[in-house]
Short mmCIF file of C-alpha atoms in Angstrom, two decimals:
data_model
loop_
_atom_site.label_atom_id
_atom_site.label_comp_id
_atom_site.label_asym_id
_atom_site.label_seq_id
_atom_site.Cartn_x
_atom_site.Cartn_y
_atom_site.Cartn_z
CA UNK A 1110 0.00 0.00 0.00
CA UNK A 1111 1.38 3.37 -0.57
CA UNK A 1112 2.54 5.76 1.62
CA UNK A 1113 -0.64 7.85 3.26
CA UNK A 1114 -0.29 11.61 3.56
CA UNK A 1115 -1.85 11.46 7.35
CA UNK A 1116 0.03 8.99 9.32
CA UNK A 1117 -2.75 8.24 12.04
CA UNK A 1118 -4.88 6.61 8.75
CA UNK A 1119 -5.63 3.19 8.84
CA UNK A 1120 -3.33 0.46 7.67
CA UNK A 1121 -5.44 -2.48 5.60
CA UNK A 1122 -3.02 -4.30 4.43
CA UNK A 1123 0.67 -4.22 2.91
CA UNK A 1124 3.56 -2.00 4.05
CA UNK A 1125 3.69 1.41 5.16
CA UNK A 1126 6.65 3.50 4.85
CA UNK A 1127 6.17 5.96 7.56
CA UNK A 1128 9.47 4.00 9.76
CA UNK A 1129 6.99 1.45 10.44
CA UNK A 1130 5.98 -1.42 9.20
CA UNK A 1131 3.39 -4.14 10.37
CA UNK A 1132 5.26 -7.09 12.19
CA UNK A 1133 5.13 -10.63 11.55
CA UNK A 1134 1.72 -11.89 12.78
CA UNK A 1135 0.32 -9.07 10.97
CA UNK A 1136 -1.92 -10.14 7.81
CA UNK A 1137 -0.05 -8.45 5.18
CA UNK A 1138 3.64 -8.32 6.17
CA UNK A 1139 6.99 -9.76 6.12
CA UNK A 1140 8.21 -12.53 8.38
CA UNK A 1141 10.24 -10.99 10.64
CA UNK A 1142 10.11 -7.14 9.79
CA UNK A 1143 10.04 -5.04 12.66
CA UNK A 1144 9.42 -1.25 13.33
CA UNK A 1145 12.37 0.69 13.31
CA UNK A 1146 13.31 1.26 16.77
CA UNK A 1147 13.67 5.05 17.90
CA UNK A 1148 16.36 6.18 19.25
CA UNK A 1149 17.39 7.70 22.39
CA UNK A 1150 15.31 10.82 23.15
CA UNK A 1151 13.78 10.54 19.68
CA UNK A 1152 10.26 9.50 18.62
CA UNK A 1153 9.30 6.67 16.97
CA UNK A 1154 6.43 5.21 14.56
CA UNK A 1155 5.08 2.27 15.41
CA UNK A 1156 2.09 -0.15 14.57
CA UNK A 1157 -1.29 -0.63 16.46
CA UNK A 1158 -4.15 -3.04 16.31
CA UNK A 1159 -7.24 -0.85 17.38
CA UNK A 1160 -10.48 -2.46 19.51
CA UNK A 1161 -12.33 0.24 17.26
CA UNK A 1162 -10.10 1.66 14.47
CA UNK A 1163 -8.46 -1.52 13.12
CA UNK A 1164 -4.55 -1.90 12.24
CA UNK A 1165 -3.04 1.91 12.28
CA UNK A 1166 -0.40 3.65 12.89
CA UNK A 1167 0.83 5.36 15.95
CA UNK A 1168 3.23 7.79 16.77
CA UNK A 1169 4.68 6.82 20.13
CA UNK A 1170 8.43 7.59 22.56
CA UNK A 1171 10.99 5.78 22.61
CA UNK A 1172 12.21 5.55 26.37
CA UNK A 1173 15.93 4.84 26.92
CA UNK A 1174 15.56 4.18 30.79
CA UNK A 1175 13.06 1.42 30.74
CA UNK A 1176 14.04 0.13 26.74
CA UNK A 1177 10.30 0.39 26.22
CA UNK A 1178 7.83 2.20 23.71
CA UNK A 1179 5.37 4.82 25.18
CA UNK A 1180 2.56 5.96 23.97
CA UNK A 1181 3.57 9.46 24.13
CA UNK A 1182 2.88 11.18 20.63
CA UNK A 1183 5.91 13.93 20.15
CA UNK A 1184 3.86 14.99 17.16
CA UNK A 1185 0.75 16.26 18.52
CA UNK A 1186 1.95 18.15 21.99
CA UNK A 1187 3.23 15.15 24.05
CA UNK A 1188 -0.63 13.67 24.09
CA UNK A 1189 0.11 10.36 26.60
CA UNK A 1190 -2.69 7.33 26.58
CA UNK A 1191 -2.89 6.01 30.23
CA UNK A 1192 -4.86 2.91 31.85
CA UNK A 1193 -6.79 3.66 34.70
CA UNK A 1194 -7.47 -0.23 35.49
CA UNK A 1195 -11.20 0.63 36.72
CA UNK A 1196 -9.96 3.06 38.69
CA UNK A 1197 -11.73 6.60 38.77
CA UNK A 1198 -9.32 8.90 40.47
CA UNK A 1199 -5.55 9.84 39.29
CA UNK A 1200 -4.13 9.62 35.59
CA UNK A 1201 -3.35 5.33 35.75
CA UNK A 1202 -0.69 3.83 34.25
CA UNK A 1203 0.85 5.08 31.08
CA UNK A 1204 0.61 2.54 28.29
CA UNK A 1205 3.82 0.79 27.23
CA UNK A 1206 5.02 -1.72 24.74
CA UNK A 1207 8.80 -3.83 24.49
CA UNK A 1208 8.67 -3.81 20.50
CA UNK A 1209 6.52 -0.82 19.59
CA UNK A 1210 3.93 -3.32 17.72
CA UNK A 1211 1.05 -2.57 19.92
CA UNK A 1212 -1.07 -5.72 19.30
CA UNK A 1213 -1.24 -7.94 22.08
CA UNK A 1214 -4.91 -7.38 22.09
CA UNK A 1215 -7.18 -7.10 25.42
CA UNK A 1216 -6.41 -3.86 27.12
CA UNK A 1217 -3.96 -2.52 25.01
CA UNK A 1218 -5.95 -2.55 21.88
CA UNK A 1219 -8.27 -0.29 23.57
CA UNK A 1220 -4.70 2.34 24.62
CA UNK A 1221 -4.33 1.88 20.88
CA UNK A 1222 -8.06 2.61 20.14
CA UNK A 1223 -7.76 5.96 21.86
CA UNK A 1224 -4.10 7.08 21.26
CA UNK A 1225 -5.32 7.13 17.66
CA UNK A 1226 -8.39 8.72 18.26
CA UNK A 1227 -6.55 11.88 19.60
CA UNK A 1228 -3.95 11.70 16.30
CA UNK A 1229 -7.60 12.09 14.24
CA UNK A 1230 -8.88 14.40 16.33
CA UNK A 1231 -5.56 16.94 16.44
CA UNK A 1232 -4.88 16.06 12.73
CA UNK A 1233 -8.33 17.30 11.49
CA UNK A 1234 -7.94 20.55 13.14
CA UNK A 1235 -4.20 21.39 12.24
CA UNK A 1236 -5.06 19.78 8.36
CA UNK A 1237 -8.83 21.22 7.83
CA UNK A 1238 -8.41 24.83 10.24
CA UNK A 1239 -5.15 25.34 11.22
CA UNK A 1240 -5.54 24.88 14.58
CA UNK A 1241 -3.06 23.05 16.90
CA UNK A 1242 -4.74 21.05 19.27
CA UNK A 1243 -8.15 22.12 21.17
CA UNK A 1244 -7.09 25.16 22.81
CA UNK A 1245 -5.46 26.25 19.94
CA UNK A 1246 -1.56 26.41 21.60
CA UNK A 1247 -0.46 23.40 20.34
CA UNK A 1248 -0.82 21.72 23.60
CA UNK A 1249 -2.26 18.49 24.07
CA UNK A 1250 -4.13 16.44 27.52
CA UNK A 1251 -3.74 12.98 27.55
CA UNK A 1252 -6.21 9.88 26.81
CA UNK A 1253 -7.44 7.20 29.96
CA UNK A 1254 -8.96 4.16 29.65
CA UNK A 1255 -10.82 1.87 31.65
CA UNK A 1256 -12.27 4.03 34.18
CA UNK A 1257 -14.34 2.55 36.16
CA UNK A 1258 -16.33 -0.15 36.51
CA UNK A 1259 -18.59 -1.13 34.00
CA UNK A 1260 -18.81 2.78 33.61
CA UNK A 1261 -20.79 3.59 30.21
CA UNK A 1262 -19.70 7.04 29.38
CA UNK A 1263 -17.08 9.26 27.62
CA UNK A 1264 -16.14 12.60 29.18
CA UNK A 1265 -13.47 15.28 28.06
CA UNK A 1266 -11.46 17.53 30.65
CA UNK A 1267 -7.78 17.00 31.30
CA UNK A 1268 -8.04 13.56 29.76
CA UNK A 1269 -10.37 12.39 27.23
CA UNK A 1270 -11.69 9.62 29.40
CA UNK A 1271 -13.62 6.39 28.07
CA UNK A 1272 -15.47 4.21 30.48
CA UNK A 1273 -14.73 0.77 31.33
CA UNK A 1274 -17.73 -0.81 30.08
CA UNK A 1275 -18.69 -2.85 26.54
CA UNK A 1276 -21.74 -2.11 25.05
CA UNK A 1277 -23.18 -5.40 22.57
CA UNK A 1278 -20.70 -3.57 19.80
CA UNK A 1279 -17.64 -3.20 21.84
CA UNK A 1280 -16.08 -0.16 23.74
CA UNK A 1281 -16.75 3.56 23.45
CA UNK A 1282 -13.63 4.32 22.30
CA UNK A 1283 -14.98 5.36 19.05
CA UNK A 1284 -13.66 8.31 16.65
CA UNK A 1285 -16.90 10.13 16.73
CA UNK A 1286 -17.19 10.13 20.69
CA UNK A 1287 -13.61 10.88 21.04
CA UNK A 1288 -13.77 13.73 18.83
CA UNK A 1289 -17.01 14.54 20.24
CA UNK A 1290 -16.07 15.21 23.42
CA UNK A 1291 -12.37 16.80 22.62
CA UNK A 1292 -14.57 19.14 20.50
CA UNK A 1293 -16.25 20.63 23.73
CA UNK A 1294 -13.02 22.05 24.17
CA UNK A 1295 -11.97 24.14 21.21
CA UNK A 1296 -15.64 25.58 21.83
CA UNK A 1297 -15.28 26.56 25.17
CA UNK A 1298 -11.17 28.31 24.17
CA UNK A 1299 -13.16 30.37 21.39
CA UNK A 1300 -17.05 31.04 20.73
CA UNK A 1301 -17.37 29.78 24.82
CA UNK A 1302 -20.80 28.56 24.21
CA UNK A 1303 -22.83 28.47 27.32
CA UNK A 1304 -24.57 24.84 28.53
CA UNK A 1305 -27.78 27.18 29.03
CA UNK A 1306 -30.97 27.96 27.05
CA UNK A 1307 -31.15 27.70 23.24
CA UNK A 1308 -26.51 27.97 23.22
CA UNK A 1309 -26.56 24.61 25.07
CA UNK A 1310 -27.86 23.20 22.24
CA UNK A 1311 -25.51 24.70 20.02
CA UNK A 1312 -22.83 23.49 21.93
CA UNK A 1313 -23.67 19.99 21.25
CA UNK A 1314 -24.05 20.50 17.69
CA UNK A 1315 -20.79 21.89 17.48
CA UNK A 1316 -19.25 18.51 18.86
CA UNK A 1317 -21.49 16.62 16.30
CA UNK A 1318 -20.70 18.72 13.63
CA UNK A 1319 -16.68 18.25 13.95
CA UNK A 1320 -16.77 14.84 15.07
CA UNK A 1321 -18.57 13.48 11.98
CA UNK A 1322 -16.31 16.01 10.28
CA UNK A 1323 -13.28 14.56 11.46
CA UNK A 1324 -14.91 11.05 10.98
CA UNK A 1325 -15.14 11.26 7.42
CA UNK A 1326 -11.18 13.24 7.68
CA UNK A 1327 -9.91 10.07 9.11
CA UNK A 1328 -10.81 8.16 5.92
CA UNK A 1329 -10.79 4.83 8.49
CA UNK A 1330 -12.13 1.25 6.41
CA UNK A 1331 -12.80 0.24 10.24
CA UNK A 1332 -15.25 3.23 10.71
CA UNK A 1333 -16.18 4.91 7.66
CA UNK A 1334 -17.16 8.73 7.75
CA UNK A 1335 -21.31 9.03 8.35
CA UNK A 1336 -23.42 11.32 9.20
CA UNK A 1337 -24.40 9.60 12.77
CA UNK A 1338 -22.78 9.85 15.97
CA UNK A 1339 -22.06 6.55 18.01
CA UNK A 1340 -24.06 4.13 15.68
CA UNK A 1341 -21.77 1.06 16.30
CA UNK A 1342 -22.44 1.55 19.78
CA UNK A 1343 -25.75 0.99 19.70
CA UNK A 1344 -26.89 2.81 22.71
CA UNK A 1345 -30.20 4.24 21.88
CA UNK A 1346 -31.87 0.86 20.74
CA UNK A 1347 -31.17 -0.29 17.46
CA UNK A 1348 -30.13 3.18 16.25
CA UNK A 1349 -27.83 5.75 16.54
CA UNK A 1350 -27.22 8.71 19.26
CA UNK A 1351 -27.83 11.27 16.13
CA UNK A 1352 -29.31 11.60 12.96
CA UNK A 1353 -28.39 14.48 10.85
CA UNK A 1354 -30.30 14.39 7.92
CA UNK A 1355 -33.24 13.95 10.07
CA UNK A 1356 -32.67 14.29 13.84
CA UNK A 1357 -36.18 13.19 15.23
CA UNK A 1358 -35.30 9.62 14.16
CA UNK A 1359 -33.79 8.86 17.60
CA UNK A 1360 -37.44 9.78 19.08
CA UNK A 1361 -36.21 12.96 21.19
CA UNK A 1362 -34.53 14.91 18.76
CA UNK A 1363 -36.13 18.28 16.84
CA UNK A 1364 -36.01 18.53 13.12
CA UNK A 1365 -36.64 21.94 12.90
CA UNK A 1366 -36.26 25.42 15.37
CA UNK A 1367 -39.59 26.73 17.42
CA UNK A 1368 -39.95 28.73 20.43
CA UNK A 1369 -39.42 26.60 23.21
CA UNK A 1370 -36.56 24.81 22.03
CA UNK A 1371 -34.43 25.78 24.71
CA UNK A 1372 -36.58 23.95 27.34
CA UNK A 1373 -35.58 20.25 26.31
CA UNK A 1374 -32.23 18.26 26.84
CA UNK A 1375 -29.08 20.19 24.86
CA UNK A 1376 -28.66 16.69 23.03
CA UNK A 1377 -31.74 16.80 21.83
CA UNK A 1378 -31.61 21.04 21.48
CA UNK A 1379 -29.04 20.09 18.83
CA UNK A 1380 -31.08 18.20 16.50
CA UNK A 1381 -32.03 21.25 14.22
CA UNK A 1382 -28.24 22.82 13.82
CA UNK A 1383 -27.43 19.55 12.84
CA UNK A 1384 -30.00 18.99 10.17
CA UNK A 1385 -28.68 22.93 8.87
CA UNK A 1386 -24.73 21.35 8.38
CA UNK A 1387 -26.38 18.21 6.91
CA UNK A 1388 -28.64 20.28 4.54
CA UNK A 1389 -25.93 22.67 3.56
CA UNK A 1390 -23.52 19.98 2.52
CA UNK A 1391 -25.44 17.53 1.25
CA UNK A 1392 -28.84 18.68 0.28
CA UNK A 1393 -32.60 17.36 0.81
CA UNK A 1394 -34.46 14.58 -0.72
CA UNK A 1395 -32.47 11.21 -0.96
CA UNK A 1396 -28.80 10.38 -1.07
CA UNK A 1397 -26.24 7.70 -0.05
CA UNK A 1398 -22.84 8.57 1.41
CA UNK A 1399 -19.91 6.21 1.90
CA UNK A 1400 -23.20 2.95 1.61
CA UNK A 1401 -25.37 5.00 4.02
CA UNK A 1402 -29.25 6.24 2.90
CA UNK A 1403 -30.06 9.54 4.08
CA UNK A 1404 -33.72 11.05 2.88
CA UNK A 1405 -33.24 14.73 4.34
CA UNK A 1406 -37.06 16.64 4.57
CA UNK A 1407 -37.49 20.48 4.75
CA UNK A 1408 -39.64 22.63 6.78
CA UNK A 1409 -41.10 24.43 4.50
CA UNK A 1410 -40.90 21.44 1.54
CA UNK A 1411 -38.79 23.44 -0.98
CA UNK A 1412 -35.19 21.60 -1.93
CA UNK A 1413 -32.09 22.49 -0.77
CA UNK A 1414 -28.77 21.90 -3.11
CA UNK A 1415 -26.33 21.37 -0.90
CA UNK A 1416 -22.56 22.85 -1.32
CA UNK A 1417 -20.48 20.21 0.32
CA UNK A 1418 -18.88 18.90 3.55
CA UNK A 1419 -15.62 21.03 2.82
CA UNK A 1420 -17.60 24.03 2.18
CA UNK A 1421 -19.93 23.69 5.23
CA UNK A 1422 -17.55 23.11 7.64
CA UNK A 1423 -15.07 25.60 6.71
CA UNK A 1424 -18.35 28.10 7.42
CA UNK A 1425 -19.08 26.77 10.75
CA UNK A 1426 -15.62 26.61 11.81
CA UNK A 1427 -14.92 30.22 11.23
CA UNK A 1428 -18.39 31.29 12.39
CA UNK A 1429 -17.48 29.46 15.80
CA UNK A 1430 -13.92 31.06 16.27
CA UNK A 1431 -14.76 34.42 15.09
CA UNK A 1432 -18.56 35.11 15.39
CA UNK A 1433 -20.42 33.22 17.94
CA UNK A 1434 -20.34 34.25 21.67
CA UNK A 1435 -21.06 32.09 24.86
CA UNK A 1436 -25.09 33.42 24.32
CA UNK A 1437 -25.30 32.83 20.85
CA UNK A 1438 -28.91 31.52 20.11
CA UNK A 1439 -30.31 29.87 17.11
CA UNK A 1440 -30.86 33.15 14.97
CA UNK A 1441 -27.33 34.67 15.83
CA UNK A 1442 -25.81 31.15 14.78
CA UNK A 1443 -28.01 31.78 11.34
CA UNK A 1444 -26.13 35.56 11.21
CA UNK A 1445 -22.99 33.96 12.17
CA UNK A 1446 -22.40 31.86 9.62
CA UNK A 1447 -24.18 33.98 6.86
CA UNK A 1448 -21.34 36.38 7.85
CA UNK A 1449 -18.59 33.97 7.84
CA UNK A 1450 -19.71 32.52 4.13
CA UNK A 1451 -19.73 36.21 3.08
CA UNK A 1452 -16.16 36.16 4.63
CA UNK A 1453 -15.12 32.85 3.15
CA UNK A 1454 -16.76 33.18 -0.36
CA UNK A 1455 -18.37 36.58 -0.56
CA UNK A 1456 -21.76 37.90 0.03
CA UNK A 1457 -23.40 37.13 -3.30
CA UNK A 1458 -21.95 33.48 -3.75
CA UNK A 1459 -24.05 30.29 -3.96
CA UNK A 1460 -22.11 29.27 -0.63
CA UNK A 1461 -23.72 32.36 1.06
CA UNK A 1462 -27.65 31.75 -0.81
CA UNK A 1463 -27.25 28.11 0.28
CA UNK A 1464 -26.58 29.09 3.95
CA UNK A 1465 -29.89 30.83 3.78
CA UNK A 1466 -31.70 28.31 2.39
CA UNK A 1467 -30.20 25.45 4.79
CA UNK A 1468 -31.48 27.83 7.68
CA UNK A 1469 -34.94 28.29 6.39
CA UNK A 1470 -35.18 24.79 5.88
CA UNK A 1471 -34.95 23.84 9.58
CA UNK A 1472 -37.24 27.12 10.55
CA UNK A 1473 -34.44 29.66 11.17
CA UNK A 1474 -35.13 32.65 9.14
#
């Protein structure tokens, strides 16, 4: 396979010349080859077999003292991937490896799942926006595992923390709950969106919005880009968490903005911002994406041509860091990103029109 441009993409098969290749038990390589190993006080490149993410590659330390691999990425701000062992206090035990092939299964796979997760998280925001890491300063927090017992969650604050608990598809460590979360973050360092009234809900979509985003970035055969959030965990029934291209399919959500909106859960707050990004890059009516069906309706029944994912979030991106503030409600997030297409693509563009159009179809006008 040939070399890929992002080096947290997924490895199906072959060799990958990154100073890494996949080791001998590893369908598709050599007997015998080995990742390079990385010298003292240097990084290294090494390969992972992902609970969630399949065979990848991770960027890891090298550490003299011990003559073990760490999973301490030197690439993107020293982010370090720790096991809590069910624990739910203190950072755990950071994650190391004696031949920097990180495939022993079990535990570690789900380290791997989650070191990985950050590298698609951090990559999507320097590659797409410029921005290093969630606060912008090319700093980065750290990942934990297994916290808890049997604890079904995901939370972001220091650490990007998954719960140690397996739903009927696996773990939570999942790119689009990762991201998720870690997105909660860059919106609190810029637009600062509040958790209260008809913001909170904005807030949410905001995560969404990036973390399918940076889904579909990652380009990952093990969990293809989609416009739902957490559908292989199955945690709402049979069905996903979120459904863009029409939210009230998960039974809570709102397809479209009224008065009022402000009074139900944030989660389910955020169902009409995320039908707008769906609408604006995709359109209405009927479409498949990456083997998915998506049938998008409109408020008002008129079509909307969408202008693309690039396009879209490009516009919500800058509208976030430059024209939202933490009270930001449903009609200043429609002025916000009119504004920011006029900025991006100018005033009388089809970007700008289609921004218009994507609001009125969910009832924002």
């Amino acid at each position: 396979m040939a070399l890929l441009r992002s080096r947290h993409r997924a490895v199906t098969g072959g060799l990958l010349a990154a100073a890494a290749v996949l080791a001998s038990g590893l369908q598709g390589a050599p007997a015998g080859a080995r990742p390079a190993a990385g010298a003292a006080g240097e990084p290294a490149v090494g390969a992972g077999c992902g609970s969630t993410v399949g065979k990848v590659t991770l960027d890891t330390t090298y550490n003299p003292r011990t003559g073990r691999y760490e999973l301490d990425d030197p690439e993107r701000g020293n982010h370090r991937t720790y096991d809590m062992n069910q624990s739910t206090t203190g950072a755990g035990v950071l994650v190391t490896d004696d031949d920097n092939v990180w495939c022993d299964g079990g535990r570690q796979s789900d380290a791997v799942a989650a070191h990985y997760i950050h590298a698609v998280f951090w990559d999507y925001y320097l590659d797409v926006h410029g921005r290093k890491g969630a606060s912008g300063d090319g700093r980065a927090g750290c990942s934990r595992v297994h916290y808890g017992s049997n604890y079904l969650n995901a939370f972001y604050g220091t650490c990007m923390t998954y719960g140690d608990a397996v739903t009927p598809y696996g773990p939570l460590t999942r790119i689009d709950i990762g991201t998720h979360e870690m997105t909660h973050r860059v919106t609190a360092a810029t637009a600062n969106l509040s958790f209260s009234g008809e913001s909170a809900g904005l807030n949410e979509a905001t995560s969404d919005i990036f973390a399918v985003a940076a889904e579909f970035h990652a380009d990952n055969p093990a969990d293809p880009g989609d416009y739902l959030i957490a559908e292989d965990t199955y945690l709402n029934g049979d069905s996903a968490l979120r459904h863009f291209d029409k939210p009230s399919k998960d039974g809570q959500s709102k397809d479209y903005w009224y008065s009022g909106i402000s009074r139900i859960l944030p989660q389910y707050a955020s169902g009409p911002a995320n039908h707008f990004f769906y609408l604006l890059a995709e359109g209405s009516g009927p479409k498949v994406v990456n083997g998915v069906s998506y049938d998008s309706p409109t408020y008002d029944g008129k079509p909307v041509t969408g202008i693309g994912r690039a396009a879209a979030e490009k516009i919500w991106f800058k509208a976030l860091t430059q024209r939202m503030t933490s009270n930001t409600d449903y009609h200043g997030a429609r002025s916000a990103t009119l504004r920011a297409a006029a900025d991006l693509y100018g005033a009388g563009s089809g970007q700008y029109r289609a921004v218009g159009a994507a609001w009125a179809a969910v009832n924002v006008t």
